[in-house]
Short mmCIF file of C-alpha atoms in Angstrom, two decimals:
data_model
loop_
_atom_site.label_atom_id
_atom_site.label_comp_id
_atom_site.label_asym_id
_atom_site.label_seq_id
_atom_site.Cartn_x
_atom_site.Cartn_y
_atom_site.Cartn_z
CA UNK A 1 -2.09 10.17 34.91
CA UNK A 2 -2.60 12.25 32.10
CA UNK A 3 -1.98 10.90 28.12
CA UNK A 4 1.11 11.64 26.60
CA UNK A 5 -0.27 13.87 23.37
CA UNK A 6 1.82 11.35 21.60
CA UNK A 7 -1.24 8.59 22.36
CA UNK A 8 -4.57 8.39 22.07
CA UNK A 9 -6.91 11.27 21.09
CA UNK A 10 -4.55 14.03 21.80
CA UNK A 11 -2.49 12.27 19.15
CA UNK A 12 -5.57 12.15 16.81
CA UNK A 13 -5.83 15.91 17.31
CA UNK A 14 -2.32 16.64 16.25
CA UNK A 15 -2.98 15.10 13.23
CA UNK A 16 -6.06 16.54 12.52
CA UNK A 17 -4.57 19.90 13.07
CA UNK A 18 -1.58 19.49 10.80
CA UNK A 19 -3.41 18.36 7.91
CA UNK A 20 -6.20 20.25 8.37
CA UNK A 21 -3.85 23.84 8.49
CA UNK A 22 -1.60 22.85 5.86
CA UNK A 23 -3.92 21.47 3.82
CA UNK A 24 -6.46 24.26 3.51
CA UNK A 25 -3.53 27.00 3.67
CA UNK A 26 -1.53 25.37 0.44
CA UNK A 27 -5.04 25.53 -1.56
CA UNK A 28 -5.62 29.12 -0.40
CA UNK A 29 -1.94 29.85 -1.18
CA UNK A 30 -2.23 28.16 -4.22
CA UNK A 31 -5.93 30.47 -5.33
CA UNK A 32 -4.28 33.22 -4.04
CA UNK A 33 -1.38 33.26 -6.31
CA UNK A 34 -3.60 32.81 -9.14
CA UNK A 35 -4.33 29.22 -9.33
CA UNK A 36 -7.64 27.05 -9.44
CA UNK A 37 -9.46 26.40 -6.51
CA UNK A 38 -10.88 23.17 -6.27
CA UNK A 39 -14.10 22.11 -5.05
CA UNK A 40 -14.43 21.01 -1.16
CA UNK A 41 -14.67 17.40 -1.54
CA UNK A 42 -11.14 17.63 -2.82
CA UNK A 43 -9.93 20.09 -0.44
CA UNK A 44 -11.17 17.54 1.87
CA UNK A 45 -9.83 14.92 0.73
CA UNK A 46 -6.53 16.28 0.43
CA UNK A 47 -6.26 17.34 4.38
CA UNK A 48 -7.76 14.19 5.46
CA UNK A 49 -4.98 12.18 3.24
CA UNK A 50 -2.36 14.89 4.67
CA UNK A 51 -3.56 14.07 8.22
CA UNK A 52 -3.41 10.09 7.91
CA UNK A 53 0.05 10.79 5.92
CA UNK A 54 1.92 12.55 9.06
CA UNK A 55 0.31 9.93 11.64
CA UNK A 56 3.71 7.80 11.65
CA UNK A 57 5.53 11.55 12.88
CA UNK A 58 3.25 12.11 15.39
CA UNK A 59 5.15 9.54 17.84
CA UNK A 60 6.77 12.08 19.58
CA UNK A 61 6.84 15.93 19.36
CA UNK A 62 7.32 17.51 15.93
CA UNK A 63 10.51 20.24 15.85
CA UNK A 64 10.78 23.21 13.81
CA UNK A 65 12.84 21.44 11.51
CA UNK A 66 9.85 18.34 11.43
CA UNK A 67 7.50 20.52 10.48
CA UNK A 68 9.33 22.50 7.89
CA UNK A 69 9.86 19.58 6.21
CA UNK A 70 6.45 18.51 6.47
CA UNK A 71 4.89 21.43 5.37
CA UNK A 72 7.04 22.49 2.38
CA UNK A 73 6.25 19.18 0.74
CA UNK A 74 2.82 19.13 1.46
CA UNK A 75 2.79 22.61 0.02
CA UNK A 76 4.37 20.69 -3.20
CA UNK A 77 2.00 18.10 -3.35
CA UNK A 78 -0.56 20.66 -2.96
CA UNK A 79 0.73 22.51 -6.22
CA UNK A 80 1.08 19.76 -8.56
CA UNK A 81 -2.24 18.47 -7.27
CA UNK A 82 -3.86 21.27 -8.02
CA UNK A 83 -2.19 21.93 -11.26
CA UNK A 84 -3.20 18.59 -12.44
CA UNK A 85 -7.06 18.97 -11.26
CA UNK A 86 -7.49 22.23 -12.77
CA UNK A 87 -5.67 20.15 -16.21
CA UNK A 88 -3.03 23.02 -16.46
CA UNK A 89 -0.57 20.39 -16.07
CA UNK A 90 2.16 22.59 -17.80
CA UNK A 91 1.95 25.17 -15.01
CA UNK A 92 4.08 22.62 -12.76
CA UNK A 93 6.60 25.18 -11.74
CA UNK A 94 4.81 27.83 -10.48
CA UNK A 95 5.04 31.25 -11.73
CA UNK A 96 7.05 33.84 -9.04
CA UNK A 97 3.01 35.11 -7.18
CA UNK A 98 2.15 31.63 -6.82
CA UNK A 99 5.69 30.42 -5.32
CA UNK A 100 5.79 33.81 -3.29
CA UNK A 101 1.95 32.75 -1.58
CA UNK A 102 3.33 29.16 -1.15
CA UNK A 103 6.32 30.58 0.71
CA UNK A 104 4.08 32.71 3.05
CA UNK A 105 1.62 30.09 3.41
CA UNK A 106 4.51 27.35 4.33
CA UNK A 107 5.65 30.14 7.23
CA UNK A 108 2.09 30.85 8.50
CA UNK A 109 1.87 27.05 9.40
CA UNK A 110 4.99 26.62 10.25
CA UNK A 111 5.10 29.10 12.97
CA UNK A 112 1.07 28.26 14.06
CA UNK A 113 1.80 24.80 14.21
CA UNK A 114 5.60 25.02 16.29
CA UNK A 115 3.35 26.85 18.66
CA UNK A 116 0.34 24.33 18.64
CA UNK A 117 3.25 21.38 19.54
CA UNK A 118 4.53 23.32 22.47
CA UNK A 119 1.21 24.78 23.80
CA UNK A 120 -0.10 20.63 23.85
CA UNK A 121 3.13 19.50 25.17
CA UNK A 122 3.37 22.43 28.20
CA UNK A 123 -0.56 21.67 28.45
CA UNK A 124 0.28 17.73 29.01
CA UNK A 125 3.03 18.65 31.13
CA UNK A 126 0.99 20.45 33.78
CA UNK A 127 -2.19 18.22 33.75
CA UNK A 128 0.79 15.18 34.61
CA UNK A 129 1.98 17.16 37.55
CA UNK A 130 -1.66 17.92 38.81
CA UNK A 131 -3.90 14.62 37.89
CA UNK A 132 -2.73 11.86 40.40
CA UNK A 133 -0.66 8.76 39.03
CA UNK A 134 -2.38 5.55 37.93
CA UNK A 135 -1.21 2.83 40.76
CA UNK A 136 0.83 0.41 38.42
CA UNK A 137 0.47 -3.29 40.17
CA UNK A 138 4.08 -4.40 41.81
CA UNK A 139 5.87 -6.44 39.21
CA UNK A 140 5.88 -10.12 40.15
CA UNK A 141 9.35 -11.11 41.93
CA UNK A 142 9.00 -14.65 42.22
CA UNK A 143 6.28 -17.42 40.61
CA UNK A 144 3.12 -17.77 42.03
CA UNK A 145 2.86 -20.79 44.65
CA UNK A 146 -0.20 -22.18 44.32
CA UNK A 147 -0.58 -25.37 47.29
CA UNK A 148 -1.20 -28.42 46.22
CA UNK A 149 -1.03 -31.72 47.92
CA UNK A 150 0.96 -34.01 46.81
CA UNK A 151 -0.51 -37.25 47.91
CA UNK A 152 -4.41 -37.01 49.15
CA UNK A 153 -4.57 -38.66 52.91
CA UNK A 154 -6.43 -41.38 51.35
CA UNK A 155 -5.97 -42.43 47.79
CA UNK A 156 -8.80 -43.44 45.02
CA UNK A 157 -7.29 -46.82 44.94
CA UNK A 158 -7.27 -47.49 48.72
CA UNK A 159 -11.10 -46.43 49.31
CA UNK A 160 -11.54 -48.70 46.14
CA UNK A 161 -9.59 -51.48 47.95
CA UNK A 162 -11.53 -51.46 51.50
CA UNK A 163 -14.89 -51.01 49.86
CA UNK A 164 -14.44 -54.03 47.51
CA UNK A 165 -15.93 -57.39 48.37
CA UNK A 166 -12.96 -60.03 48.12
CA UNK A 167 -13.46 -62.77 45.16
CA UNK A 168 -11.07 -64.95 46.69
CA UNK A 169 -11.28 -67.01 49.74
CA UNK A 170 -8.60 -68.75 51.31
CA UNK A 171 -7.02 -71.72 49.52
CA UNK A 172 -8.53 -74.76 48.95
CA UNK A 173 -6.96 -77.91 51.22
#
């Protein structure tokens, strides 16, 4: 049976591939409209944190609407981010090139990653109809009998009782 890509690795990958894309496409939107671009460990950083960050959407398949939402306020984060990094924390609001590359860059992924979720999904869906099924064990219908006697054919205190030399004799006259 093949993994849902809501499991497992293929899960991992989704992840992977939404922060990674957004990530890096917010700071290139964000240097192309005329902002700082920060150094790698931060750009790094940033799409590993946006990766671990959409884990808890990943449960099942991300619509259009998912991954607008996603990515526009990534692509928010990203600005004020980088606006504080490069300490031009008065550029906040972005001036009309910068918003107009954040736009473009929020379609881009969009678009890329609404086709990613239904190439993995399609992909998952044919592997399922080709792979055989895993053989699931019959659920148990009844407890499980397990024989037992009940009373041994001869008893610890019987053997006890034949083996044992009698104290007592008969009464004295």
């Amino acid at each position: 049976m093949a993994p849902a890509p809501t499991r497992g690795a293929a899960r991992v990958v989704r992840c992977g591939a939404v922060g990674v894309s957004t990530g890096l496409l917010a700071v290139l939107a964000h240097a192309a409209g005329g902002g700082h671009l920060p150094s790698p460990p931060h750009v790094l950083v940033f799409a590993l944190s946006i990766g671990c960050a959409c884990a808890p959407l990943t449960d099942r398949r991300l619509g259009f609407g998912d991954l607008l939402g996603l990515v526009g306020a990534v692509q928010v984060a990203a600005h004020v981010l980088l606006a504080v990094l490069s300490r031009h924390e008065r550029d906040l609001v972005p001036p009309p090139s910068m918003l107009l590359a954040h736009v473009l860059a929020t379609a881009v992924v969009v678009s890329a990653l609404a086709g990613f979720e239904g190439a993995v999904f399609r992909l998952a869906a044919a592997l399922a109809a080709v792979l055989p099924r895993r053989l699931a064990p019959q659920p148990a219908a009844a407890p499980l009998r397990i024989p037992i006697a009940a009373h041994p054919d001869h008893p610890l205190s019987d053997v006890l009782r034949r083996r044992a030399v009698p104290r007592r004799g008969p009464p004295r006259p």
